[in-house]
Short mmCIF file of C-alpha atoms in Angstrom, two decimals:
data_model
loop_
_atom_site.label_atom_id
_atom_site.label_comp_id
_atom_site.label_asym_id
_atom_site.label_seq_id
_atom_site.Cartn_x
_atom_site.Cartn_y
_atom_site.Cartn_z
CA MET A 37 106.26 71.34 16.81
CA ASP A 38 103.50 70.29 19.17
CA PHE A 39 100.80 72.32 20.87
CA SER A 40 100.18 70.74 24.24
CA LEU A 41 99.97 70.96 28.00
CA ARG A 42 103.49 70.97 29.35
CA ARG A 43 103.79 69.43 32.82
CA LEU A 44 105.64 71.47 35.42
CA ARG A 45 106.63 70.85 39.02
CA LEU A 46 106.12 73.99 41.07
CA ARG A 47 107.12 74.80 44.62
CA ILE A 48 104.09 75.52 46.81
CA PRO A 49 104.71 77.48 50.03
CA SER A 50 102.20 75.50 52.12
CA PRO A 51 101.40 71.76 52.27
CA PRO A 52 101.26 69.95 50.02
CA LYS A 53 104.62 71.42 49.01
CA ASP A 54 104.52 70.00 45.47
CA THR A 55 101.67 69.59 43.03
CA THR A 56 101.32 68.85 39.35
CA LEU A 57 100.36 71.92 37.36
CA PHE A 58 100.35 72.71 33.66
CA ILE A 59 100.85 75.50 31.18
CA LEU A 60 99.52 75.63 27.65
CA ALA A 61 102.65 75.82 25.54
CA ILE A 62 104.27 75.47 22.16
CA TYR A 63 107.58 73.67 22.31
CA ILE A 64 110.11 72.22 19.89
CA ASN A 65 109.38 68.52 19.95
CA ASN A 66 112.11 67.07 17.73
CA ILE A 67 114.92 67.44 20.24
CA PRO A 68 115.43 65.80 23.66
CA GLU A 69 115.26 69.19 25.37
CA LYS A 70 111.58 70.12 24.88
CA THR A 71 112.19 73.85 24.62
CA ILE A 72 109.15 76.05 25.20
CA VAL A 73 108.90 78.97 22.76
CA TRP A 74 105.39 80.25 23.65
CA SER A 75 103.09 79.87 26.64
CA ALA A 76 99.60 81.04 27.51
CA ASN A 77 99.06 80.87 31.25
CA GLY A 78 102.44 81.06 32.93
CA ASP A 79 101.06 83.22 35.75
CA ASN A 80 98.03 80.96 36.26
CA PRO A 81 98.98 77.27 35.86
CA ALA A 82 96.22 74.75 35.22
CA GLN A 83 95.41 71.77 37.41
CA THR A 84 95.31 68.13 36.38
CA GLY A 85 92.08 67.53 34.48
CA SER A 86 92.07 70.92 32.74
CA LYS A 87 91.32 70.90 29.03
CA VAL A 88 91.72 72.93 25.85
CA THR A 89 88.75 73.39 23.52
CA LEU A 90 88.03 75.21 20.29
CA THR A 91 84.66 76.79 21.06
CA SER A 92 81.74 77.23 18.69
CA GLU A 93 82.48 80.99 18.85
CA GLY A 94 85.90 80.37 17.30
CA ARG A 95 88.04 80.87 20.41
CA LEU A 96 90.64 78.62 21.96
CA ASN A 97 89.82 78.15 25.65
CA LEU A 98 91.74 76.62 28.54
CA THR A 99 89.44 75.64 31.43
CA ASN A 100 90.04 74.01 34.81
CA PRO A 101 88.34 70.76 35.91
CA THR A 102 85.25 72.70 37.08
CA GLY A 103 84.90 74.47 33.73
CA GLN A 104 86.21 77.85 34.88
CA GLU A 105 88.12 79.71 32.19
CA ILE A 106 91.85 80.04 32.84
CA TRP A 107 92.87 81.54 29.50
CA THR A 108 91.29 82.39 26.15
CA SER A 109 92.91 83.22 22.84
CA HIS A 110 90.87 86.34 22.08
CA GLU A 111 87.58 87.98 22.93
CA GLY A 112 86.00 88.21 19.50
CA GLY A 113 84.50 85.20 17.78
CA GLY A 114 84.65 84.39 14.10
CA ALA A 115 84.08 81.78 11.46
CA VAL A 116 87.02 79.57 12.47
CA THR A 117 87.26 76.46 10.32
CA HIS A 118 90.11 74.73 12.12
CA ALA A 119 93.18 75.13 14.33
CA THR A 120 96.59 74.13 13.04
CA MET A 121 100.27 74.21 13.92
CA LEU A 122 102.35 75.60 11.07
CA ASP A 123 105.85 74.34 10.35
CA ASN A 124 107.36 77.65 11.53
CA GLY A 125 105.90 77.22 15.05
CA ASN A 126 102.93 79.55 14.59
CA PHE A 127 99.66 78.12 15.94
CA VAL A 128 96.70 79.61 14.12
CA LEU A 129 92.92 79.64 14.26
CA ALA A 130 92.20 79.62 10.55
CA THR A 131 89.19 80.95 8.68
CA ALA A 132 87.83 80.20 5.22
CA ASN A 133 89.83 83.23 4.08
CA SER A 134 93.35 81.78 4.12
CA SER A 135 94.94 85.25 4.24
CA ASN A 136 93.10 86.33 7.39
CA ASN A 137 93.49 84.14 10.47
CA ALA A 138 91.17 84.79 13.41
CA TRP A 139 94.08 84.44 15.84
CA GLU A 140 97.71 83.29 15.83
CA SER A 141 100.34 82.75 18.49
CA PHE A 142 102.87 84.85 16.53
CA ASP A 143 100.67 87.89 17.29
CA GLN A 144 100.80 87.22 21.06
CA PRO A 145 104.45 86.34 21.76
CA THR A 146 105.72 85.70 25.25
CA ASP A 147 109.52 85.77 25.63
CA THR A 148 110.62 84.27 22.30
CA ILE A 149 110.47 84.93 18.56
CA LEU A 150 111.15 82.37 15.82
CA PRO A 151 112.37 82.53 12.21
CA SER A 152 109.73 84.17 9.93
CA GLN A 153 108.14 85.92 12.95
CA GLU A 154 107.78 89.70 13.12
CA LEU A 155 106.91 92.12 15.93
CA SER A 156 104.86 95.05 14.68
CA LEU A 157 104.95 98.43 16.42
CA GLY A 158 103.03 98.22 19.68
CA SER A 159 104.06 94.60 20.32
CA PHE A 160 106.38 93.44 23.08
CA LEU A 161 108.15 90.47 24.67
CA GLN A 162 108.42 89.86 28.41
CA SER A 163 110.98 87.60 30.02
CA ARG A 164 109.86 84.76 32.24
CA LEU A 165 110.43 85.22 35.97
CA THR A 166 113.13 82.54 36.33
CA GLU A 167 114.44 79.62 34.31
CA THR A 168 111.74 77.39 35.82
CA SER A 169 108.89 79.88 36.36
CA TYR A 170 106.83 81.02 33.39
CA SER A 171 105.24 83.93 35.24
CA PRO A 172 105.93 87.37 33.68
CA GLY A 173 109.44 88.49 34.53
CA ARG A 174 111.34 91.70 35.23
CA PHE A 175 112.37 92.68 31.70
CA THR A 176 110.48 93.67 28.54
CA LEU A 177 111.32 94.45 24.93
CA HIS A 178 108.98 96.87 23.14
CA ALA A 179 108.66 97.69 19.46
CA GLN A 180 107.32 101.11 20.38
CA SER A 181 104.79 103.05 18.34
CA ASP A 182 107.36 105.87 18.05
CA GLY A 183 109.64 103.61 16.01
CA ASN A 184 112.13 102.81 18.76
CA LEU A 185 113.05 99.29 19.88
CA VAL A 186 113.61 99.44 23.65
CA MET A 187 114.30 97.07 26.55
CA TYR A 188 113.00 98.01 30.00
CA TYR A 189 113.53 96.90 33.58
CA VAL A 190 110.07 96.73 35.19
CA ALA A 191 108.64 96.54 38.69
CA LEU A 192 106.80 93.44 39.85
CA PRO A 193 103.92 92.83 40.12
CA THR A 194 102.76 96.19 38.68
CA GLY A 195 104.84 96.12 35.48
CA VAL A 196 105.69 99.81 35.85
CA SER A 197 108.88 100.65 33.97
CA TYR A 198 111.93 101.56 36.06
CA GLY A 199 113.86 102.68 32.98
CA ALA A 200 115.35 101.61 29.66
CA TYR A 201 118.64 99.72 29.60
CA TRP A 202 118.97 99.22 25.83
CA ALA A 203 117.52 100.96 22.74
CA SER A 204 117.94 101.02 18.97
CA ASN A 205 117.69 104.85 19.01
CA THR A 206 115.52 104.81 15.90
CA VAL A 207 112.67 107.10 16.99
CA GLY A 208 110.57 108.05 13.98
CA SER A 209 112.08 105.47 11.64
CA GLY A 210 111.50 101.96 13.05
CA VAL A 211 108.79 99.81 11.42
CA ARG A 212 108.97 96.25 12.81
CA LEU A 213 111.29 93.69 14.40
CA VAL A 214 112.05 90.85 11.98
CA PHE A 215 113.50 87.36 12.49
CA ASP A 216 113.91 86.34 8.86
CA VAL A 217 114.21 82.79 7.56
CA SER A 218 117.94 83.25 6.93
CA GLY A 219 118.41 83.66 10.69
CA SER A 220 119.04 87.41 10.79
CA VAL A 221 117.31 89.47 13.48
CA TYR A 222 116.89 93.16 12.69
CA PHE A 223 114.67 96.19 13.20
CA ALA A 224 113.38 97.28 9.78
CA LEU A 225 113.45 101.03 9.14
CA LYS A 226 111.37 103.29 6.89
CA ASN A 227 114.24 104.12 4.53
CA ASN A 228 114.62 100.43 3.58
CA THR A 229 117.67 100.01 5.79
CA VAL A 230 117.88 97.92 8.95
CA PHE A 231 119.19 98.12 12.50
CA ASN A 232 120.86 94.75 13.17
CA VAL A 233 119.98 93.30 16.56
CA THR A 234 122.35 90.35 16.07
CA ASP A 235 124.80 89.33 13.38
CA SER A 236 123.81 87.23 10.39
CA GLY A 237 122.44 83.84 11.23
CA VAL A 238 122.85 80.23 10.13
CA SER A 239 120.71 78.19 7.80
CA ALA A 240 117.19 77.41 9.02
CA LYS A 241 117.52 74.21 7.02
CA ASP A 242 120.27 72.95 9.33
CA TYR A 243 119.38 74.55 12.67
CA TYR A 244 116.46 75.21 14.96
CA GLN A 245 116.68 78.85 16.00
CA ARG A 246 115.09 81.11 18.58
CA MET A 247 115.62 84.58 20.00
CA THR A 248 114.66 84.78 23.67
CA LEU A 249 114.49 87.61 26.20
CA ASP A 250 116.04 85.67 29.07
CA PRO A 251 115.22 86.08 32.79
CA ASP A 252 118.44 88.09 33.29
CA GLY A 253 117.32 90.74 30.76
CA VAL A 254 119.60 89.80 27.86
CA PHE A 255 118.04 89.20 24.40
CA ARG A 256 119.86 86.08 23.15
CA LYS A 257 119.85 84.13 19.92
CA TYR A 258 120.22 80.34 20.21
CA ILE A 259 120.76 77.64 17.59
CA TYR A 260 120.40 73.84 17.78
CA PRO A 261 121.58 71.49 14.99
CA LYS A 262 118.80 69.46 13.39
CA THR A 263 121.28 66.69 12.55
CA ASN A 264 124.75 65.72 13.74
CA ILE A 265 126.99 68.51 12.46
CA SER A 266 130.74 68.26 12.87
CA GLY A 267 131.97 70.54 15.63
CA ARG A 268 128.49 71.29 17.00
CA ASP A 269 127.07 69.85 20.21
CA ASN A 270 123.51 68.56 20.18
CA ALA A 271 122.46 71.37 22.48
CA TRP A 272 121.42 75.00 22.30
CA SER A 273 124.40 77.22 21.52
CA LEU A 274 124.59 80.99 21.89
CA MET A 275 124.83 82.72 18.49
CA GLY A 276 124.49 86.38 19.45
CA SER A 277 122.83 88.77 21.87
CA ALA A 278 121.68 92.30 22.58
CA ALA A 279 122.08 94.09 25.95
CA SER A 280 124.68 91.58 27.13
CA ASP A 281 126.32 94.38 29.15
CA ILE A 282 123.21 94.96 31.30
CA CYS A 283 125.20 94.20 34.49
CA THR A 284 127.49 97.20 34.07
CA SER A 285 125.70 99.60 31.74
CA PHE A 286 122.40 100.18 33.53
CA ILE A 287 121.72 102.24 36.67
CA SER A 288 118.10 102.51 37.80
CA ASP A 289 116.87 105.56 39.70
CA PHE A 290 114.22 103.40 41.38
CA GLY A 291 114.08 99.80 42.54
CA SER A 292 117.04 97.57 43.22
CA GLY A 293 118.63 97.49 39.78
CA VAL A 294 119.29 94.41 37.65
CA CYS A 295 119.66 92.25 40.76
CA GLY A 296 117.87 92.56 44.10
CA PHE A 297 118.58 94.89 46.99
CA ASN A 298 121.92 94.25 48.77
CA SER A 299 123.13 92.00 45.93
CA TYR A 300 125.24 92.53 42.84
CA CYS A 301 125.33 91.38 39.22
CA ARG A 302 128.24 89.36 37.90
CA PRO A 303 128.56 89.38 34.07
CA ASP A 304 129.03 86.08 32.29
CA SER A 305 129.10 85.10 28.63
CA ILE A 306 126.44 82.42 29.20
CA ARG A 307 124.18 83.92 31.85
CA ASN A 308 124.59 86.89 34.20
CA THR A 309 124.25 85.91 37.85
CA CYS A 310 123.11 87.69 41.01
CA GLU A 311 125.28 87.18 44.09
CA CYS A 312 125.32 88.27 47.72
CA PRO A 313 128.20 90.10 49.41
CA LYS A 314 130.13 88.21 52.05
CA GLY A 315 128.10 88.12 55.25
CA TYR A 316 124.76 88.27 53.39
CA SER A 317 122.50 85.55 51.97
CA PHE A 318 119.52 85.41 49.62
CA PHE A 319 116.01 85.86 50.96
CA ASP A 320 115.00 83.10 48.54
CA GLU A 321 117.56 80.89 46.76
CA GLU A 322 115.04 80.17 43.99
CA LEU A 323 114.05 83.83 43.51
CA LYS A 324 117.39 85.57 43.78
CA TYR A 325 116.03 88.81 42.32
CA LYS A 326 114.41 89.41 45.73
CA GLY A 327 117.84 90.33 47.05
CA CYS A 328 119.98 89.56 50.08
CA LYS A 329 119.63 89.89 53.83
CA LEU A 330 122.23 90.42 56.55
CA ASP A 331 123.41 87.23 58.27
CA PHE A 332 124.14 89.21 61.43
CA VAL A 333 122.49 91.80 63.63
CA ALA A 334 123.06 95.31 62.28
CA GLN A 335 124.93 97.74 64.51
CA SER A 336 122.87 99.77 66.94
CA CYS A 337 123.39 103.53 66.84
CA ASP A 338 122.47 103.86 70.53
CA THR A 339 125.82 102.53 71.76
CA ASP A 340 129.35 102.39 70.37
CA GLU A 341 129.60 98.90 68.86
CA SER A 342 132.24 99.67 66.23
CA GLN A 343 134.72 97.24 67.82
CA MET A 344 132.29 94.38 67.13
CA TYR A 345 132.61 94.77 63.36
CA ARG A 346 135.22 94.11 60.71
CA PHE A 347 135.52 94.35 56.92
CA GLU A 348 135.45 91.79 54.12
CA GLU A 349 137.29 92.93 51.00
CA MET A 350 135.56 92.75 47.59
CA LEU A 351 137.67 93.93 44.66
CA ASP A 352 135.91 95.89 41.89
CA THR A 353 132.45 95.36 43.37
CA ARG A 354 130.38 98.52 43.53
CA TRP A 355 126.93 99.90 44.28
CA PRO A 356 127.06 103.25 42.43
CA ASP A 357 123.76 104.65 43.67
CA SER A 358 123.95 104.09 47.44
CA ASP A 359 126.39 106.85 48.49
CA TYR A 360 125.62 109.20 51.34
CA GLU A 361 129.13 110.53 52.12
CA LYS A 362 132.20 111.23 49.99
CA TYR A 363 135.72 112.09 51.22
CA ASN A 364 138.76 113.34 49.29
CA PRO A 365 141.67 113.20 49.75
CA VAL A 366 141.93 110.27 52.18
CA ASP A 367 144.03 107.12 52.27
CA GLU A 368 142.67 103.58 52.39
CA ASP A 369 143.05 103.13 56.16
CA LYS A 370 141.20 106.38 56.82
CA CYS A 371 138.39 105.29 54.50
CA ARG A 372 137.95 102.06 56.46
CA SER A 373 137.93 103.81 59.82
CA LEU A 374 135.41 106.44 58.65
CA CYS A 375 132.99 103.65 57.79
CA LEU A 376 133.72 101.56 60.87
CA GLU A 377 133.00 104.51 63.18
CA ASP A 378 129.66 105.24 61.45
CA CYS A 379 126.78 103.01 62.56
CA LEU A 380 124.93 103.70 59.29
CA CYS A 381 127.81 102.69 57.02
CA ALA A 382 127.35 99.25 55.42
CA VAL A 383 130.05 99.44 52.73
CA ALA A 384 133.08 101.63 52.05
CA ILE A 385 134.43 102.00 48.51
CA PHE A 386 137.97 103.28 47.98
CA GLU A 387 139.49 104.37 44.67
CA GLY A 388 142.48 106.63 44.18
CA LEU A 389 142.25 109.09 47.08
CA THR A 390 138.45 109.05 47.26
CA CYS A 391 136.24 107.24 49.75
CA TRP A 392 132.48 106.67 49.47
CA LYS A 393 130.27 105.47 52.30
CA LYS A 394 127.24 103.36 51.33
CA LYS A 395 123.98 102.84 53.18
CA LEU A 396 121.41 100.03 53.15
CA PRO A 397 119.66 98.92 51.09
CA LEU A 398 122.42 98.68 48.50
CA THR A 399 121.21 99.16 44.91
CA ASN A 400 122.49 98.67 41.35
CA GLY A 401 125.25 96.32 42.49
CA ARG A 402 127.72 95.06 39.91
CA VAL A 403 131.18 93.60 39.47
CA LYS A 404 133.18 95.73 37.04
CA ILE A 405 135.55 93.28 35.36
CA GLY A 406 138.44 94.66 33.32
CA SER A 407 137.54 98.29 34.00
CA GLY A 408 141.17 99.36 34.05
CA LYS A 409 140.65 100.98 37.46
CA SER A 410 141.22 99.10 40.69
CA GLN A 411 138.47 99.81 43.20
CA MET A 412 138.31 98.17 46.62
CA GLY A 413 135.04 97.54 48.40
CA TYR A 414 134.84 96.92 52.14
CA VAL A 415 131.67 95.20 53.37
CA ARG A 416 131.18 95.61 57.10
CA ILE A 417 130.08 92.49 58.98
CA ASN A 418 129.89 91.37 62.60
CA LYS A 419 133.09 89.82 64.01
CA ASN A 420 131.05 87.04 65.58
CA ARG A 421 130.22 85.72 62.13
CA SER A 422 132.44 83.05 60.59
CA SER A 423 134.85 84.34 57.95
CA SER A 424 134.18 81.35 55.67
CA TYR A 425 131.38 82.95 53.67
CA GLN A 426 131.01 81.65 50.15
CA PHE A 427 129.78 83.34 47.00
CA PHE A 428 126.58 81.85 45.66
#
């Protein structure tokens, strides 16, 4: 593995639109896909001409071309003899006492853990913002001091937790999260048993391995063959995951939910996606978590404009926390008309003989695939809009 400045191309909102910026990163260097497994300054990229130094006080410093500090490894100094990259991907500032490093990257993880790495109680991972942005993202995994391993959906930019969407339920017994050299990932417990986060792994001798809290909130284990292995592509393959059902299992009392306001989450075995309803589009195609906007003028409540609107059908798509009216028993036609005659109604959901009216902004959107219950959603849009809307 190499410890280096990884070049990134970032979108800048004002001219010049593109500039060359850098993050200090550890990445796997022996494969074509230079996969980053740790980064220092994702929320504050460095400019060309920035440099990394090991100071006389024993700290690793990243400074910009004018000498201003962008990032530092730790506040305290120490008798650091050298810096080195270990074979397991841990970058350490070593001291004369080989059993007591002054600082190591394994103690300050970002979104990924590697074989032989452990998370002690009080440590956490935070997803990156998007696949291409290394800024802190919307999901965290905490090895809590109470012995529970918990994943949270958090607000940006404050980081305030909106609620847990996955937990080991091991309060009082959890000790540490372990990624052992055999490839197993588990939460070690006080009674010498374990809570398995993923199934048993593959040989570290034959595969590169990582466990990453991805931008969509799922904690995934990936493997990559070190040599040509029959039946395996030379690419990262999914080996297991935790919280893969985040799309359908989590309802937040605050915020927009897993995806942004007025959008919905579609589960997928590779990566969950956020999509807009028909007649809506993303505020920002690159930052889809910001949600969706109407592609038409909303109905005025000052005059009767109900005849100007129609419905787009969306099977098994729901926003479970946006109800403001419920009717039972009604038939499907009555459900549609109740929404169409109400200037505040953005979506009608019909199931069985029950009708729910939804208001904007829509929250906690999801597609419920294979639920066993057929539920029809009606999204109200302006008739003047084209009917050829596409899912993103």
